[in-house]
Tab-separated table of C-alpha atoms in Angstrom:
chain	number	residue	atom	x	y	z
A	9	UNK	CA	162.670	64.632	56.244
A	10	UNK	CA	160.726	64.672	52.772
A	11	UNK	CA	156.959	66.781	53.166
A	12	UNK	CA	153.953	65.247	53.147
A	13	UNK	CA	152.123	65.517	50.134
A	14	UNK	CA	148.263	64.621	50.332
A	15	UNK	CA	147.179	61.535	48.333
A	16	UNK	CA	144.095	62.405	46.077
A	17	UNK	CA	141.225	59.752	46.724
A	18	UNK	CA	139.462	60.065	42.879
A	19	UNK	CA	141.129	61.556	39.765
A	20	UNK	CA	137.864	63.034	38.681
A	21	UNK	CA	137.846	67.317	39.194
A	22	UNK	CA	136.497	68.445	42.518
A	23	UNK	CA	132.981	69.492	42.571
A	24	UNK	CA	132.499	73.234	41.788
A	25	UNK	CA	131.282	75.310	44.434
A	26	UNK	CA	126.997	75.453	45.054
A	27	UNK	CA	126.091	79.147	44.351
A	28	UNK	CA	124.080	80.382	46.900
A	29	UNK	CA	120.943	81.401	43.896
A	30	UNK	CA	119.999	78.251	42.039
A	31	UNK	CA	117.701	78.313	39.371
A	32	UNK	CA	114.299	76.669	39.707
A	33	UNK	CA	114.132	75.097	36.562
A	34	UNK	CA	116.470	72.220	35.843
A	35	UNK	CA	118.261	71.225	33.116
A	36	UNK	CA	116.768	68.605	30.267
A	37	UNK	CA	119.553	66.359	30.616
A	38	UNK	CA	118.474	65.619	33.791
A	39	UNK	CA	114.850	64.081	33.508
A	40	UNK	CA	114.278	60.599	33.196
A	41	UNK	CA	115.008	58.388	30.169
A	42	UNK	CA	111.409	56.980	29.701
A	43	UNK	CA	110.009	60.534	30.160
A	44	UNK	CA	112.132	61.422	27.347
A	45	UNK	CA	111.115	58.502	24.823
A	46	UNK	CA	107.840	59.538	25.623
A	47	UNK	CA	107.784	62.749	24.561
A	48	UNK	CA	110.055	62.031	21.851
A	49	UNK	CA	107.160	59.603	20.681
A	50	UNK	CA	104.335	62.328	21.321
A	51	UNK	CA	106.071	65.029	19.502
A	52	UNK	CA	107.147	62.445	16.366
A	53	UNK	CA	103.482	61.384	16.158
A	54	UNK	CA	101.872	65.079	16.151
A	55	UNK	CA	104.012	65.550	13.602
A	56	UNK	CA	103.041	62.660	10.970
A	57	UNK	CA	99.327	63.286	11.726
A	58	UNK	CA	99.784	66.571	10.184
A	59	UNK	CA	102.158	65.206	7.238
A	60	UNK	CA	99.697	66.096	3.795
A	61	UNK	CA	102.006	63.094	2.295
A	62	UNK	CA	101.267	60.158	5.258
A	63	UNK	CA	97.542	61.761	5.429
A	64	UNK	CA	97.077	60.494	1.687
A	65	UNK	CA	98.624	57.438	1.642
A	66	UNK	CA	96.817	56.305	4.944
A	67	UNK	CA	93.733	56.897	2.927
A	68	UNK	CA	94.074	55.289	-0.063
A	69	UNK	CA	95.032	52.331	1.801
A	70	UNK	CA	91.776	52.592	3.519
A	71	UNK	CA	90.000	53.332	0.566
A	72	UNK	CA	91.810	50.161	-0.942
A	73	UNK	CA	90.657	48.106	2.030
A	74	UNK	CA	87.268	49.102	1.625
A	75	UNK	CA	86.883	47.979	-2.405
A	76	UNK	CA	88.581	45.399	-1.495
A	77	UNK	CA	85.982	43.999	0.962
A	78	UNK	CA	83.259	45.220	-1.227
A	79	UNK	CA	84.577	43.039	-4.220
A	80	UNK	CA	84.812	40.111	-2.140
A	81	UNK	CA	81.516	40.156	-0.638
A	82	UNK	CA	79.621	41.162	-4.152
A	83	UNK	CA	81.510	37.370	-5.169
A	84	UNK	CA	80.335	35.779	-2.293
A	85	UNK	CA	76.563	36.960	-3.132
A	86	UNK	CA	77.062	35.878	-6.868
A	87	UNK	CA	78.301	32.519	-5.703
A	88	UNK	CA	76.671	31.279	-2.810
A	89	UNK	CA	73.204	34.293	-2.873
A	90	UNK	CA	71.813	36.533	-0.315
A	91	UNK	CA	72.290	34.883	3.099
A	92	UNK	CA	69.432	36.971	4.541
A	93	UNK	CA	66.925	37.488	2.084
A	94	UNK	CA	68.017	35.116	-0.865
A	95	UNK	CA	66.005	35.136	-4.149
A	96	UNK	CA	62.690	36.983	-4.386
A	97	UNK	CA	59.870	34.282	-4.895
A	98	UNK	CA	55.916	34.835	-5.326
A	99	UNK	CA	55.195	33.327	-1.944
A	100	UNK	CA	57.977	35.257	-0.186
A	101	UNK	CA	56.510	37.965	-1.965
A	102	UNK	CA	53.117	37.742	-0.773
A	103	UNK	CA	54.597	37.948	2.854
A	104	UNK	CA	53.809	41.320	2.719
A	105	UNK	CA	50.079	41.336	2.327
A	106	UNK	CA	48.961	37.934	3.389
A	107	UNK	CA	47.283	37.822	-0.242
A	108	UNK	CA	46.541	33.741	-1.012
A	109	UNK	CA	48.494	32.283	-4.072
A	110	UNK	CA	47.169	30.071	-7.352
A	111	UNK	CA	49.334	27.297	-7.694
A	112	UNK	CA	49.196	24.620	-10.254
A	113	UNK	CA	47.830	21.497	-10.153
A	114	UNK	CA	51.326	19.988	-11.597
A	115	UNK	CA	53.180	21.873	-8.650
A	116	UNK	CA	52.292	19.762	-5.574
A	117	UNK	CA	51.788	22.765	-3.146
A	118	UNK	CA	49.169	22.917	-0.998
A	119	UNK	CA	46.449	25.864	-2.211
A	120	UNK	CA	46.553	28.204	-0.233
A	121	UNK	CA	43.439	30.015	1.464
A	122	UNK	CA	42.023	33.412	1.760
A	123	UNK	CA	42.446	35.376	5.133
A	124	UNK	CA	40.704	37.703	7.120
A	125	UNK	CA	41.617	40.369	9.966
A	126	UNK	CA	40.466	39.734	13.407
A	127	UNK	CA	41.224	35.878	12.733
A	128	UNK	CA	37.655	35.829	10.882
A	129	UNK	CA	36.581	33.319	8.069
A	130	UNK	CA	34.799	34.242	5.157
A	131	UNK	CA	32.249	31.781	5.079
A	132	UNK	CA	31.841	32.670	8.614
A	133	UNK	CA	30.743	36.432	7.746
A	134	UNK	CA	29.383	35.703	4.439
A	135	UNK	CA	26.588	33.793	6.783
A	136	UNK	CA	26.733	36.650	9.180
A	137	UNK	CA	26.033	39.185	6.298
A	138	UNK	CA	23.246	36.885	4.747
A	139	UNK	CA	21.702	36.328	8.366
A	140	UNK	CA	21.509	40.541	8.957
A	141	UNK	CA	20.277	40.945	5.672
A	142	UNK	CA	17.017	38.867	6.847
A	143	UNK	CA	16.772	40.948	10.284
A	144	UNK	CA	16.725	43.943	8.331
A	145	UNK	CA	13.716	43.090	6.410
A	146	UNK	CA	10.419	43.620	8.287
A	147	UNK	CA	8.371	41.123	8.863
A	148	UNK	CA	5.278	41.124	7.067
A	149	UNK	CA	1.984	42.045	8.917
A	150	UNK	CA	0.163	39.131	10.677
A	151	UNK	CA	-3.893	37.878	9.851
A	152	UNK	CA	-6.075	39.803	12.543
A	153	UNK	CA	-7.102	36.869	15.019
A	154	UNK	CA	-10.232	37.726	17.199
A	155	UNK	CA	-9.423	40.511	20.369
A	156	UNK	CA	-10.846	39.696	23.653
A	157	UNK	CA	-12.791	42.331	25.499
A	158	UNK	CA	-9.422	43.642	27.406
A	159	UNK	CA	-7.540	43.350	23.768
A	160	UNK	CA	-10.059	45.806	22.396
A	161	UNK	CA	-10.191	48.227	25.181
A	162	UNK	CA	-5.970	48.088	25.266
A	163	UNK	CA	-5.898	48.349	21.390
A	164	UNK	CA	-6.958	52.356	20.459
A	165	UNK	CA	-4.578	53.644	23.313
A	166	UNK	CA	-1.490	51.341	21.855
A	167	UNK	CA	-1.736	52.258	18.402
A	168	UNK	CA	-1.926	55.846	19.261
A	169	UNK	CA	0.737	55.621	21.436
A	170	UNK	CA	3.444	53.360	19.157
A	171	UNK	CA	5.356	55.647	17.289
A	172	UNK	CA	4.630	55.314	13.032
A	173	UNK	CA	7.814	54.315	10.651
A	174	UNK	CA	7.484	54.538	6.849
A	175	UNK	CA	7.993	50.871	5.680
A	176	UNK	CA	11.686	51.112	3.825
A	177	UNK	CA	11.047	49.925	-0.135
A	178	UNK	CA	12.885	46.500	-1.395
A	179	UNK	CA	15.451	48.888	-3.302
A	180	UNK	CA	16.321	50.804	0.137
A	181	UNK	CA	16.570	47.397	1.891
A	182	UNK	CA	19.129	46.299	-0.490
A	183	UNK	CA	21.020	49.436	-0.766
A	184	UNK	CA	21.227	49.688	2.923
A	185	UNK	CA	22.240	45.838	2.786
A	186	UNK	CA	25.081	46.725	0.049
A	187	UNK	CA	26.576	49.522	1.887
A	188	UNK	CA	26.940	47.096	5.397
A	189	UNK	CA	28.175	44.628	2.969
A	190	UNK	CA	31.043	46.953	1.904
A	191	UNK	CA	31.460	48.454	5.172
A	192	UNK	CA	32.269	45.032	6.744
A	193	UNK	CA	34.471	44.160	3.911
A	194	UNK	CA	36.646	47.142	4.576
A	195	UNK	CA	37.056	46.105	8.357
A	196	UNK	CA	37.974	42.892	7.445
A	197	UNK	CA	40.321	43.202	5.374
A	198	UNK	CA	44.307	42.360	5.974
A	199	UNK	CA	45.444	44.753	4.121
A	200	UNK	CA	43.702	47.529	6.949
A	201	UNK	CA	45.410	45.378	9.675
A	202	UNK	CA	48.699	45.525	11.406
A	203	UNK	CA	52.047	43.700	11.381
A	204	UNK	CA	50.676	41.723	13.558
A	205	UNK	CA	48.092	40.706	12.067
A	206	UNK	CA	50.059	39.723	8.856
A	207	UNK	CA	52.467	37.961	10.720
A	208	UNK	CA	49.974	36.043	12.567
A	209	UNK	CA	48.242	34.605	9.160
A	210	UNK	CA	51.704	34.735	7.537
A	211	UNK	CA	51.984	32.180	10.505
A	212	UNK	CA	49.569	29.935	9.393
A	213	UNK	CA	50.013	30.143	5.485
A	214	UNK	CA	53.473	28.220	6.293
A	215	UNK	CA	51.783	26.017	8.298
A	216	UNK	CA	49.549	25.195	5.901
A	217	UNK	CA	51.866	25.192	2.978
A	218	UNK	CA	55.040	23.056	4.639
A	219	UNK	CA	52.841	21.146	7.354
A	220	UNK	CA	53.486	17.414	6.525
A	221	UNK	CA	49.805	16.666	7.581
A	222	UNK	CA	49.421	18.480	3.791
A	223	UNK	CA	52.406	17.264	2.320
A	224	UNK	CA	52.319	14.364	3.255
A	225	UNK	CA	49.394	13.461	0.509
A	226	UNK	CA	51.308	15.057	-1.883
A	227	UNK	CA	55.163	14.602	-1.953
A	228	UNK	CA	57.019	10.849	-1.686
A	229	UNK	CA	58.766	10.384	1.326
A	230	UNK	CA	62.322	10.502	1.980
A	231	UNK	CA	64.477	7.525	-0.224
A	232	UNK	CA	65.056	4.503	3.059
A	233	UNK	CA	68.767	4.100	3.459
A	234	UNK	CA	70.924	1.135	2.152
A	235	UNK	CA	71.281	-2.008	4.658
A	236	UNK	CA	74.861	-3.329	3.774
A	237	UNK	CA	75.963	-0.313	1.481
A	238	UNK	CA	77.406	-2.943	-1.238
A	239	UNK	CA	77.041	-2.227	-5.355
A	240	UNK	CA	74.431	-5.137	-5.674
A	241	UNK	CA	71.793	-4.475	-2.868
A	242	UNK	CA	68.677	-3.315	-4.533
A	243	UNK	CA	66.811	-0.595	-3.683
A	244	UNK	CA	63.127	-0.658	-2.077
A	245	UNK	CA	60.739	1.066	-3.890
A	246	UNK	CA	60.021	4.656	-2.368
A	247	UNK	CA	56.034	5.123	-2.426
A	248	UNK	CA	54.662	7.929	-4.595
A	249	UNK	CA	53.289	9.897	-1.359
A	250	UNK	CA	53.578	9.236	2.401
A	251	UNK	CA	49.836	8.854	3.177
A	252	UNK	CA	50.250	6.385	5.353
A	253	UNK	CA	51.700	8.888	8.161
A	254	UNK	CA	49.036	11.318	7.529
A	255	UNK	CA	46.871	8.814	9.894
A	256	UNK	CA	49.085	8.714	13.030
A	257	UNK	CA	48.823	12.910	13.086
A	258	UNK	CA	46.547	14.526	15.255
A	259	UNK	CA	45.716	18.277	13.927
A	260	UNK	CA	48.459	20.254	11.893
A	261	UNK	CA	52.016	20.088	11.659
A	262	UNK	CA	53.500	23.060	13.574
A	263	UNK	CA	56.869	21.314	14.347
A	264	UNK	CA	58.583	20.153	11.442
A	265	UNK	CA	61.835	21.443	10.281
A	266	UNK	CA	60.591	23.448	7.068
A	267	UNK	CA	57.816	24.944	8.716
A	268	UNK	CA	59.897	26.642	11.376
A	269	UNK	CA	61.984	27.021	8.662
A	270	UNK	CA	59.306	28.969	6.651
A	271	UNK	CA	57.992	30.967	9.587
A	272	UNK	CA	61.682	32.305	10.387
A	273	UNK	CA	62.011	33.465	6.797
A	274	UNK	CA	59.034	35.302	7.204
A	275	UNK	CA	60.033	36.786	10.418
A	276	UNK	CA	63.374	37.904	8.757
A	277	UNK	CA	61.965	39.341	5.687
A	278	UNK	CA	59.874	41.823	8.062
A	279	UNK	CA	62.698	42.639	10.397
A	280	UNK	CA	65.203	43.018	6.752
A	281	UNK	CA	62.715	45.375	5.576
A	282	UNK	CA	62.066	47.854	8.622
A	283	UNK	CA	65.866	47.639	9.506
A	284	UNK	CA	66.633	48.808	5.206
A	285	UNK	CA	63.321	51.815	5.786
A	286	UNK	CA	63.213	52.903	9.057
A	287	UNK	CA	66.095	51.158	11.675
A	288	UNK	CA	69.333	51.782	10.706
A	289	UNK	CA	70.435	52.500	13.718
A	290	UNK	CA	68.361	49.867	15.833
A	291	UNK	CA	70.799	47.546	17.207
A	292	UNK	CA	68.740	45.710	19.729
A	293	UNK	CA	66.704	44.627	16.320
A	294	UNK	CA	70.220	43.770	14.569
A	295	UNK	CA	71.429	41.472	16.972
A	296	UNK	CA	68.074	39.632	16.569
A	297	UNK	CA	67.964	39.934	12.875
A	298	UNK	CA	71.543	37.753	13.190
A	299	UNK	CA	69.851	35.190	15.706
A	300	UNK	CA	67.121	34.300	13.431
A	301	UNK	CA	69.121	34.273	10.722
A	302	UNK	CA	71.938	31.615	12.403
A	303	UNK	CA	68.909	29.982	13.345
A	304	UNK	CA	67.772	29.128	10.301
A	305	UNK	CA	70.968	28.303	8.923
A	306	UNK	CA	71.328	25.839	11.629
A	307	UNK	CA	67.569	24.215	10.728
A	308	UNK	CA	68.611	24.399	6.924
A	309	UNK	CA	71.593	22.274	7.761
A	310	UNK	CA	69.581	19.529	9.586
A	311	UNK	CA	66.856	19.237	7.200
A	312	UNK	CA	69.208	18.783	4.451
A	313	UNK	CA	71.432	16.171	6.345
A	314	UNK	CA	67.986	14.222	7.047
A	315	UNK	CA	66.037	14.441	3.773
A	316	UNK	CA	69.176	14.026	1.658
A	317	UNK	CA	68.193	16.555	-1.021
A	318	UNK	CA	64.399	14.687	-1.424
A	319	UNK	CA	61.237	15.997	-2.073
A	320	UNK	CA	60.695	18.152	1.092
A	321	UNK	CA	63.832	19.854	0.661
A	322	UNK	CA	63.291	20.998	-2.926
A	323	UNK	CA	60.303	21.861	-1.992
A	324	UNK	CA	61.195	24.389	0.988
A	325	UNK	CA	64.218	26.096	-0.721
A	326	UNK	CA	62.447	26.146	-4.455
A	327	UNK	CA	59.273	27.723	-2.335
A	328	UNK	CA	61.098	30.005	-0.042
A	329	UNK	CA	63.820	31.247	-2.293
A	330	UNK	CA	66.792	29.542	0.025
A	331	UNK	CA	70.651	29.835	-1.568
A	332	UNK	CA	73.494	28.280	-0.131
A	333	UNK	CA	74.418	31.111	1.294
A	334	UNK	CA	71.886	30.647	3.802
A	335	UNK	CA	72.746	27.480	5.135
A	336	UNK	CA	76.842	26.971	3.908
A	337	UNK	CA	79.856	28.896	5.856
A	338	UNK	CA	79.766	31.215	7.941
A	339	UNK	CA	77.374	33.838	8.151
A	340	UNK	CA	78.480	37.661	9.078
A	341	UNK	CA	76.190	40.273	9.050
């Protein structure tokens, strides 16, 4: 009878033996793949962000990006201008003291007035000043009229009792007068007022510059549109001013399109300048520095699309120093 010889259930060896110490530590071979890759990736990274060679190219590419963007935007301000401040004009100018401009008869611009802090007129304290002027002066010593009998008894004990001034000379009355003068003139004046203040007659200088009830007597209105659109339809005749719709307003213009126009450029020149001086780092001012100025842009657009490059339009942009950059594209500050 042949033995029996075992059959062997796998060809692979035969596991060796489990010591009875194992190590606590186990081998790298057997951690997981993705642990692996990562630390592979880790250890490959560490290792170009301390390359000298990958360190200078990285930064002349950034350097590169950075002309790049720089030479793009300075042909985008030669092309289309500024879209925040745009070009420096005498009015836009005078934004910063609320001084009143001369204009031209030949120019068609309403002339503008002179303002005063604490929303005073100057007629208003010229008559003031003239009105104190006569309180200061004494009045001049009354005839004697006849006393009665409890007049004359009354009389020694009041004039020993009223209290003696020296009468002030015509040359001190005047100098006094000239010093109040001067005194008041200081108070008044914008240029010893606030932001505020500025802004607030700022306010109404572009009211009273771009209001239609002004411009109305001055500039034609806006050509009338073509009925059929064909070659031989003639053209009405477009009236030399627009007087006629100066009748159906009641008090000024504060709604129009270039005089919210105006009073937003005004608004961003004085937030441009504190953000260039004093915040750089005011964001809260930033974001509304952008607002106003897509604001405008959107107002520019409309005004153009309705006038059709008239009168009013040239008028506003010529005025307020307006490119195309501050109405065309888009706008990224």
């Amino acid at each position: 009878m042949p033995p029996r010889i075992p059959i062997l259930q796998c060809l692979r060896a035969p596991k060796p033996p489990t010591p009875a110490f194992t190590l606590p530590l186990r081998p790298f071979s057997a951690s997981p793949a993705a642990q692996g890759r990562e630390n592979a990736r880790a250890k490959k990274k560490t290792n170009l962000s301390h390359d000298p060679y990958i360190i200078a190219q990285r930064n002349r590419k950034k350097a590169a990006n950075i002309a790049r963007h720089a030479e793009l935007e300075k042909q985008r301000l030669e092309s289309l201008g500024d879209p925040v401040r745009g070009v420096s004009t005498p009015f836009v100018e005078s934004f910063d003291t609320g001084a009143p401009l001369e204009h031209a008869p030949e120019q068609k611009i309403p002339q503008d007035q002179k303002h005063l802090n604490y929303a005073l007129k100057p007629d208003d304290v010229q008559k003031s000043l003239e009105i104190s002027k006569d309180l200061a002066v004494p009045r001049q010593a009354k005839e004697e009229q006849p006393t009665t009998e409890y007049q004359s008894l009354y009389k020694p004990f009041a004039e020993s009792s009223a209290p003696k001034f020296r009468a002030l000379t015509p040359e001190e009355i005047q100098k006094d007068h000239e010093r109040a003068s001067i005194a008041i003139s200081r108070i008044t004046a914008l240029e010893n007022g606030s932001s505020k203040d500025r802004m607030r007659v700022n306010i109404h200088r572009c009211v009273n510059t771009f209001g239609r009830h002004n411009t109305d007597t001055l500039l034609p209105p806006r050509a009338p549109a073509l009925k059929t659109g064909s070659p031989n339809e003639t053209h009405a005749i477009r009236p030399e001013t627009n007087i006629e719709q100066t009748k159906k307003r009641i008090g000024p213009d504060t709604g129009s399109s270039e005089v919210q126009i105006a009073i937003l450029t005004a608004k961003i020149k004085t937030l441009a300048d504190f953000l260039g001086s004093r915040g750089k780092s005011d964001k809260h001012n930033k974001r509304n520095l952008r607002l106003l100025v897509h604001k405008r842009q959107k107002l520019l657009a409309y005004l153009k699309r309705k006038e059709r490059g008239g009168p009013r339009w040239q008028h506003c942009i010529e005025t307020l120093g307006l490119t195309e950059g501050t109405w065309k594209g888009e706008i990224s500050l």
